[in-house]
mmCIF file of C-alpha atoms in Angstrom:
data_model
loop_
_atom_site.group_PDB
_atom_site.id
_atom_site.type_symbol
_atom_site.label_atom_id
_atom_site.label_comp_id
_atom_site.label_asym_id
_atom_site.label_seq_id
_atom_site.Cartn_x
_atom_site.Cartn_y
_atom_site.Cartn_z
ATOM 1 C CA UNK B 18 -16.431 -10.581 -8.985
ATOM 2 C CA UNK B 19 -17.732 -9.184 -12.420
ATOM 3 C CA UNK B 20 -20.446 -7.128 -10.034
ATOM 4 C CA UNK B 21 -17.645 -5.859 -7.848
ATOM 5 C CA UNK B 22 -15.835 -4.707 -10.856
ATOM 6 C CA UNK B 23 -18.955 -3.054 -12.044
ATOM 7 C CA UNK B 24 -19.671 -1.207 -8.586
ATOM 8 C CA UNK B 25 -16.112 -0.138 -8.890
ATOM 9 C CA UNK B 26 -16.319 1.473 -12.443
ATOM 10 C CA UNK B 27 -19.338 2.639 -11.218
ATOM 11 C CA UNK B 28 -17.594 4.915 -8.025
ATOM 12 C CA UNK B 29 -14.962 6.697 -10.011
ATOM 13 C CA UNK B 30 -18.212 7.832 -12.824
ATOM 14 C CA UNK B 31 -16.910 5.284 -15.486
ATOM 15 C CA UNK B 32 -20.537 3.348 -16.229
ATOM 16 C CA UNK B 33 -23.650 5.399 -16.727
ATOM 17 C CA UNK B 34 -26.658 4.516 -14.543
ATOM 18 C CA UNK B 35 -28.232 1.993 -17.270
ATOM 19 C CA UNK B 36 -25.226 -0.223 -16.694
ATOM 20 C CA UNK B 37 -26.068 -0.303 -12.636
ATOM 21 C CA UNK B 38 -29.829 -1.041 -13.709
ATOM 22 C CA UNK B 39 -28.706 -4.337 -15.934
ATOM 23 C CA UNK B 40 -26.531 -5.244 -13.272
ATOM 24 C CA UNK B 41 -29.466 -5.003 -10.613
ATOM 25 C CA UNK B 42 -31.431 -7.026 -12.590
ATOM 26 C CA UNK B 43 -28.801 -9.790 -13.069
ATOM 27 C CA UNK B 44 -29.017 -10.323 -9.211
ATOM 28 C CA UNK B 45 -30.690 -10.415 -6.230
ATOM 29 C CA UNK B 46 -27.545 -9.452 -4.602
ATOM 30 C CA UNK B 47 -27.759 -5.557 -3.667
ATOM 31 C CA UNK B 48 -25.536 -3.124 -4.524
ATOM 32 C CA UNK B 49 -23.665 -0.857 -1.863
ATOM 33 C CA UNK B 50 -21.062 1.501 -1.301
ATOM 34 C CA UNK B 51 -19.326 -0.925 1.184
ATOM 35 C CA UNK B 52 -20.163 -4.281 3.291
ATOM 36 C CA UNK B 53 -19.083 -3.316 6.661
ATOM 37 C CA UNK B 54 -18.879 -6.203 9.385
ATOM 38 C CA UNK B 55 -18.644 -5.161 12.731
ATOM 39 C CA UNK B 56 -16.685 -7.855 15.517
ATOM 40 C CA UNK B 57 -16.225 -7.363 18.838
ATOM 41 C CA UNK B 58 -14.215 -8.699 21.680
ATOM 42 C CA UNK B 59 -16.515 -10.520 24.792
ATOM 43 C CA UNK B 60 -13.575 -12.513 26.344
ATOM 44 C CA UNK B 61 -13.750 -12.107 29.866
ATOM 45 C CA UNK B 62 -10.786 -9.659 29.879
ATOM 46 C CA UNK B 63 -13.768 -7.674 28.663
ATOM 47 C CA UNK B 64 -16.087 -6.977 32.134
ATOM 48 C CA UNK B 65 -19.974 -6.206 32.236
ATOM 49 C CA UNK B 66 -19.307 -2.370 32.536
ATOM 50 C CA UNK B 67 -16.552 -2.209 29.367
ATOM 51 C CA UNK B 68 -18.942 -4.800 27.297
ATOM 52 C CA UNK B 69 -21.714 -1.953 28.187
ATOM 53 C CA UNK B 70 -19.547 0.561 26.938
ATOM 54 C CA UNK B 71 -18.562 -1.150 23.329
ATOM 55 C CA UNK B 72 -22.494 -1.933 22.418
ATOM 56 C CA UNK B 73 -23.718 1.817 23.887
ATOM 57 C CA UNK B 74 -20.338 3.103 21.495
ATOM 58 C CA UNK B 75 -21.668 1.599 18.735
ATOM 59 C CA UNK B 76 -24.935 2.423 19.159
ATOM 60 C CA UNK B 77 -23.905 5.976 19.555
ATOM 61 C CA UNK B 78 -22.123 6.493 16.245
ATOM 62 C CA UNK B 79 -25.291 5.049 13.884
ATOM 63 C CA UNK B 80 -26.863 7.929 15.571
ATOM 64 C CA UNK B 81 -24.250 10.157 14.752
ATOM 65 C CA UNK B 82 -25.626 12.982 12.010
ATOM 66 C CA UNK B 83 -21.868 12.918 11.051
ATOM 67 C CA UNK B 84 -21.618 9.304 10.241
ATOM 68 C CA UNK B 85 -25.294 9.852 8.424
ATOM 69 C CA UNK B 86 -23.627 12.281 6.067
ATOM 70 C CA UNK B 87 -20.678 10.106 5.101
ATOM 71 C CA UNK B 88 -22.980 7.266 4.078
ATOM 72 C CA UNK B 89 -25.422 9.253 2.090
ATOM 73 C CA UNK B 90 -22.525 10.920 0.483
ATOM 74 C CA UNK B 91 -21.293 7.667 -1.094
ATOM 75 C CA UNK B 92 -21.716 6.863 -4.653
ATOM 76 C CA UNK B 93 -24.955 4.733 -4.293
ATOM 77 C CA UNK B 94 -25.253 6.292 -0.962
ATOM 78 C CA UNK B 95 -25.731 2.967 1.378
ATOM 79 C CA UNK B 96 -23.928 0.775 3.120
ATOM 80 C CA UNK B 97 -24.645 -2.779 4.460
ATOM 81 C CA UNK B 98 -23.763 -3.431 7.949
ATOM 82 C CA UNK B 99 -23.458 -6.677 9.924
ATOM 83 C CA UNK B 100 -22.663 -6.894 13.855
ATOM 84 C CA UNK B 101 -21.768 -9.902 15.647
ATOM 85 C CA UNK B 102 -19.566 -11.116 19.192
ATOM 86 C CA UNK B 103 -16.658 -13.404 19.104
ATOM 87 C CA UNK B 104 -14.628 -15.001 22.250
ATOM 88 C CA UNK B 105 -13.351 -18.004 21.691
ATOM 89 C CA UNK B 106 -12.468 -20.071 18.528
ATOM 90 C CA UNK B 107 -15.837 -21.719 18.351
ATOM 91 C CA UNK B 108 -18.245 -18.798 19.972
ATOM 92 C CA UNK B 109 -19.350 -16.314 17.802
ATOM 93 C CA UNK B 110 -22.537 -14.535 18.394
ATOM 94 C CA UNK B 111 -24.918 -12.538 15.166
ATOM 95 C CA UNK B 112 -26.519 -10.380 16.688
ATOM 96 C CA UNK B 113 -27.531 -8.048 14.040
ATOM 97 C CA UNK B 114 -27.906 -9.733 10.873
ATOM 98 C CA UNK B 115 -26.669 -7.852 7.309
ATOM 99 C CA UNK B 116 -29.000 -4.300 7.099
ATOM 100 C CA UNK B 117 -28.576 -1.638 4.827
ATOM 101 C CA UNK B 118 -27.942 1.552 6.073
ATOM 102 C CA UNK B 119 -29.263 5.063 3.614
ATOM 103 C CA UNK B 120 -30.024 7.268 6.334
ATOM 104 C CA UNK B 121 -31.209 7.721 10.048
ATOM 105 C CA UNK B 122 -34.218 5.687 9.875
ATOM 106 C CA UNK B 123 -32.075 2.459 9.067
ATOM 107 C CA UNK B 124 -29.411 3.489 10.795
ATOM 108 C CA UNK B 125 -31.725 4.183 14.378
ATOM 109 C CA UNK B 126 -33.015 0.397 13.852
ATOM 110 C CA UNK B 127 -29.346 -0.535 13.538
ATOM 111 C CA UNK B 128 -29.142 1.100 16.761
ATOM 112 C CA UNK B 129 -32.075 0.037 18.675
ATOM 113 C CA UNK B 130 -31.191 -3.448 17.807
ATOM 114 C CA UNK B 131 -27.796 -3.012 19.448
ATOM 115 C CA UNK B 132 -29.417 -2.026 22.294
ATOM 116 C CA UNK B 133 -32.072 -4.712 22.816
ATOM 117 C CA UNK B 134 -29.008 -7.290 21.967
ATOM 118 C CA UNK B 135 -27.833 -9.390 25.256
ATOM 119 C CA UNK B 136 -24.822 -9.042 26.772
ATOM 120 C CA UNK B 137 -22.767 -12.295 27.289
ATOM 121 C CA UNK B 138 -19.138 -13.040 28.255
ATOM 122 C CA UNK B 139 -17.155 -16.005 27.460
ATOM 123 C CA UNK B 140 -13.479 -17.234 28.422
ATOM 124 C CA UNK B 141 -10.967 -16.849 25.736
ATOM 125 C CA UNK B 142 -9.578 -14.402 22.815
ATOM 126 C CA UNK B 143 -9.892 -15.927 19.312
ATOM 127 C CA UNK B 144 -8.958 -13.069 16.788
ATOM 128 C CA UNK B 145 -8.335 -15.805 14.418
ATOM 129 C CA UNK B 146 -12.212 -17.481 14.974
ATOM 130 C CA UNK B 147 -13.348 -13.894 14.747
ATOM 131 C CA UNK B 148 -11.518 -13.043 10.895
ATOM 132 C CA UNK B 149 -12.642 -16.416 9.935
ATOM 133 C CA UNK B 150 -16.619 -16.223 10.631
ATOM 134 C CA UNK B 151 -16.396 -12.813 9.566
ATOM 135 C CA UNK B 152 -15.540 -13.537 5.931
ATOM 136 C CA UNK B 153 -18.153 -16.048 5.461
ATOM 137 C CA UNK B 154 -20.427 -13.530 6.083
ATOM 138 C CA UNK B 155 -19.978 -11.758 2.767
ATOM 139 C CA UNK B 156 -21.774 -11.868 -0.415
ATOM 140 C CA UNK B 157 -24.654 -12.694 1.226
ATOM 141 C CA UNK B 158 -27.234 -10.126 0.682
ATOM 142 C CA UNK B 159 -25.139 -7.327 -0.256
ATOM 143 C CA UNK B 160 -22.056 -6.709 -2.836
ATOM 144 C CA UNK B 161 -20.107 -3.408 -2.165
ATOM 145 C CA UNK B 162 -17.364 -1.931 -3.905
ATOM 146 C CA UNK B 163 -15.051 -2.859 -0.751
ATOM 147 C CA UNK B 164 -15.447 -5.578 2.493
ATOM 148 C CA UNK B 165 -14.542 -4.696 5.750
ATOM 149 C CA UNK B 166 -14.178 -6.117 8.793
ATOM 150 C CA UNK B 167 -13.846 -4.077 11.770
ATOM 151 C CA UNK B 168 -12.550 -5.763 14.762
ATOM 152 C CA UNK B 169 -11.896 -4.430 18.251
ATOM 153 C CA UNK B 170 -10.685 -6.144 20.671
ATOM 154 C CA UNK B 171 -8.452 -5.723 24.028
ATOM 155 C CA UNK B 172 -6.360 -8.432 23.928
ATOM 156 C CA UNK B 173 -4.015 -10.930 21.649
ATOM 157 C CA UNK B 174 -4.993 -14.432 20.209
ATOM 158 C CA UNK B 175 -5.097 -17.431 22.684
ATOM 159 C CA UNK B 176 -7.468 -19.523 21.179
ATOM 160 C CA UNK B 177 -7.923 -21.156 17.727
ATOM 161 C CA UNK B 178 -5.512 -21.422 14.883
ATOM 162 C CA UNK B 179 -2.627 -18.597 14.451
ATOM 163 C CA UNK B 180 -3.619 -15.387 13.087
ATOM 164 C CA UNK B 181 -1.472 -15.140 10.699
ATOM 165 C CA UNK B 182 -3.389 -18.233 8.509
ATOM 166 C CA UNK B 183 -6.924 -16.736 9.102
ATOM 167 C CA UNK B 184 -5.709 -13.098 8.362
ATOM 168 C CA UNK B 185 -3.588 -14.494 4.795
ATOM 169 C CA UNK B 186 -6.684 -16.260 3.564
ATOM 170 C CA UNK B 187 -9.103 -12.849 4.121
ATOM 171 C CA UNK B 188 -6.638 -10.647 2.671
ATOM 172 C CA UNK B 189 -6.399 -13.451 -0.188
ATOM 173 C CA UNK B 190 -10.202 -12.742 -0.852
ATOM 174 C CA UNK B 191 -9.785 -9.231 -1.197
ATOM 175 C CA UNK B 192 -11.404 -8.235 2.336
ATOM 176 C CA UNK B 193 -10.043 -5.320 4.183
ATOM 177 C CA UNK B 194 -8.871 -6.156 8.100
ATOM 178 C CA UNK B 195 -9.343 -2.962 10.081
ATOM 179 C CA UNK B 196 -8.747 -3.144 13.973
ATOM 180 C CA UNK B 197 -9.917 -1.380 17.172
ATOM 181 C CA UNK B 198 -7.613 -2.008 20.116
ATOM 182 C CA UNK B 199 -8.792 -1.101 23.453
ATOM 183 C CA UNK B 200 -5.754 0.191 25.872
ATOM 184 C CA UNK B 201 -5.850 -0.709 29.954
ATOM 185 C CA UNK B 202 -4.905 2.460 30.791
ATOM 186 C CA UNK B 203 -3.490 0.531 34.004
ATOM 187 C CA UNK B 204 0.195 -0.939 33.166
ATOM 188 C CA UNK B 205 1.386 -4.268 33.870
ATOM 189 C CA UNK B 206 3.449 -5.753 36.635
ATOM 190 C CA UNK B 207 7.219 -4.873 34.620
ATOM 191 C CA UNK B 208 7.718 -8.294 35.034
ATOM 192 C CA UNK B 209 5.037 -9.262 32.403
ATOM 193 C CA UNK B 210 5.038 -6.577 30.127
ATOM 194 C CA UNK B 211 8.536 -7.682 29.446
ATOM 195 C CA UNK B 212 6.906 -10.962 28.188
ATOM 196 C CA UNK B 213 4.210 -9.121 25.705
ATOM 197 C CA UNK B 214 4.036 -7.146 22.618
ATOM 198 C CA UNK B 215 2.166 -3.811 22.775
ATOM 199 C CA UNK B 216 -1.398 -4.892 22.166
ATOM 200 C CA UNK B 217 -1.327 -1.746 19.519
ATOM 201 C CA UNK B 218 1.656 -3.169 17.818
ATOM 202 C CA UNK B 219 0.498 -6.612 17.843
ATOM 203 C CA UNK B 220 -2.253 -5.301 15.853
ATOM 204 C CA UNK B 221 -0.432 -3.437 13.313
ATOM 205 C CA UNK B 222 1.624 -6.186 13.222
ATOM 206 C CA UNK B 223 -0.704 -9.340 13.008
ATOM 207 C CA UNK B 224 -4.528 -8.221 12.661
ATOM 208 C CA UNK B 225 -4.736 -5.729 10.125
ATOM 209 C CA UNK B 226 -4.151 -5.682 6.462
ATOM 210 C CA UNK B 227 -5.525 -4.935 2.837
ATOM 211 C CA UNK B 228 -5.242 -1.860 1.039
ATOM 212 C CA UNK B 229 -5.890 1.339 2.788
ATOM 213 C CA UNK B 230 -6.771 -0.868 6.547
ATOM 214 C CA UNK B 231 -5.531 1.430 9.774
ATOM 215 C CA UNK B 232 -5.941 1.262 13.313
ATOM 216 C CA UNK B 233 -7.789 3.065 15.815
ATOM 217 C CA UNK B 234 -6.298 3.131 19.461
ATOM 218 C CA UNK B 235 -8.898 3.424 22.532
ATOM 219 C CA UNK B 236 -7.314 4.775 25.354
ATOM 220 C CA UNK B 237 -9.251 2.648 27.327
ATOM 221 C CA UNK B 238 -12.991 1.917 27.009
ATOM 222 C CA UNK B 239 -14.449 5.646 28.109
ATOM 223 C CA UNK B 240 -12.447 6.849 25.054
ATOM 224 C CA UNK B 241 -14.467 4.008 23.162
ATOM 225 C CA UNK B 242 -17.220 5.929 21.902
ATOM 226 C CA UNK B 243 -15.685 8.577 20.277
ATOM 227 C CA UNK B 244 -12.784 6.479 18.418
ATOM 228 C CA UNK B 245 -16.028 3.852 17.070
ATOM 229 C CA UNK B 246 -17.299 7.095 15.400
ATOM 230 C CA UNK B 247 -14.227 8.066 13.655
ATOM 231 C CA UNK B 248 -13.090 4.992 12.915
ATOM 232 C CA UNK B 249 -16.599 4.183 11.026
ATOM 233 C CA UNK B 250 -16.810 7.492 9.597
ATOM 234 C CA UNK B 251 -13.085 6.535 8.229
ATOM 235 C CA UNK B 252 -13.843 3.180 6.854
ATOM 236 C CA UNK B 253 -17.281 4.419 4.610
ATOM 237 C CA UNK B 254 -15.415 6.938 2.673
ATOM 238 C CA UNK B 255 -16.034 6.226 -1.090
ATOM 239 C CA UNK B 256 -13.023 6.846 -1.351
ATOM 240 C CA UNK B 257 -10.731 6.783 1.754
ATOM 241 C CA UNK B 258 -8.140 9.192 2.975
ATOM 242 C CA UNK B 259 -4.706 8.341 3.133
ATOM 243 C CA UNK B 260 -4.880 8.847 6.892
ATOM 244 C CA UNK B 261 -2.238 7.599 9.722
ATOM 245 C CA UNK B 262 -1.974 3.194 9.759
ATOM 246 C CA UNK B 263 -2.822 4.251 13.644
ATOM 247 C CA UNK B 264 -4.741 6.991 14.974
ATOM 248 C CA UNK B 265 -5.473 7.532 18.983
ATOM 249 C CA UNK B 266 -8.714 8.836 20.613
ATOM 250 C CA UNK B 267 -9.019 9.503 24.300
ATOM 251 C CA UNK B 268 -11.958 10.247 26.717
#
């Protein structure tokens, strides 16, 4: 925590760069601008061509000159970046471990990883599993000034403990919950919509929390690409823009 607080100070110009030095040297732990961890939905409500469409959307906006800028113009201008799969309450999938990101080069292997990673689908929808693995991934390798975890998914919880105890305990430890809904842009049968909460206002609702968190709405997966990018671009900001709790991007 005393690092954190340090890393803080050191974003709105109240420690001089010795300070940062004696703080390097107290740890191996690497300082960044944030500690970004990336989750996303392969629950078989999820099919080959959509999964294809999240990893390639991804991939896309580490490539992104825009998204380039907004981490090099960060205090210590880096961020660390973790990516991983999550279905149901047991199955979650690393598939690109913690890297730090400081520019294209880092942020192209970021990219060629995610597309050498395998594609695999599983049954269910744990957003619960998901929050949990992603906060023990912190404080690994890398401390930033904020966590994040950025999950996007399609569907609500149906597998693992309730939300709402998995979501208290992260926003307990001071990580942000941002979310990523994906919208079937083909309605339900009246009869069960009736029965189900808005997947977008489940998500405000249930998923996301912590100071400044928001949500970016896919109009379904061809408008995927584009909201990854500006959702990203949203979440490195030193210091981030009071923008809409839900924003919209469509193909």
């Amino acid at each position: 925590m005393r690092r954190r607080e340090i890393l803080l100070q050191l974003s709105t110009g109240v420690l001089a760069a010795p300070a940062l030095l004696s703080a390097r040297r107290a740890s191996a732990i690497e300082p960044v601008d944030v500690e970004l961890v990336l989750a996303v939905d392969v629950s078989r409500s999820v099919d080959p061509a959509e999964q294809e469409l999240q990893f390639r959307g991804y991939a896309a906006a580490f490539r992104d000159p825009r998204l380039i800028d907004g981490i090099r113009n960060g205090p210590l201008g880096s961020i660390a970046v973790s990516f991983f799969t999550w279905s149901d309450w047991n199955i979650q999938e690393l598939l690109v471990p913690w890297i730090r990101i400081d520019g294209t080069a880092s942020a192209a292997r970021l990219s060629d990883a995610l597309d050498a990673a395998p594609r695999r689908t599983h049954l269910y929808t744990s957003i619960s599993g998901a929050i949990d693995y992603a906060a023990g991934l912190f404080g690994r390798s890398y401390e930033g000034t904020r966590q994040v975890v950025d999950i996007s998914g399609d569907g609500v919880n149906n597998s693992g403990r309730p939300v709402a105890q998995a979501r208290a305990e992260a926003l307990r430890r001071g990580i942000v919950l941002n979310g990523l809904v994906v919208l079937d842009r083909t309605p339900p049968p009246p009869q069960f919509a009736a029965l189900q909460q808005p997947l977008d206002d489940y998500y405000m609702d249930e998923v996301i929390g912590g100071p400044g968190s928001f949500l970016m709405v896919a109009e379904g997966f061809q408008a995927f690409e584009g909201a990854v990018r500006r959702k990203i671009i949203r979440e490195i900001a030193s210091k981030p823009p009071a923008g809409p709790p839900a924003e919209r991007a469509t193909a």
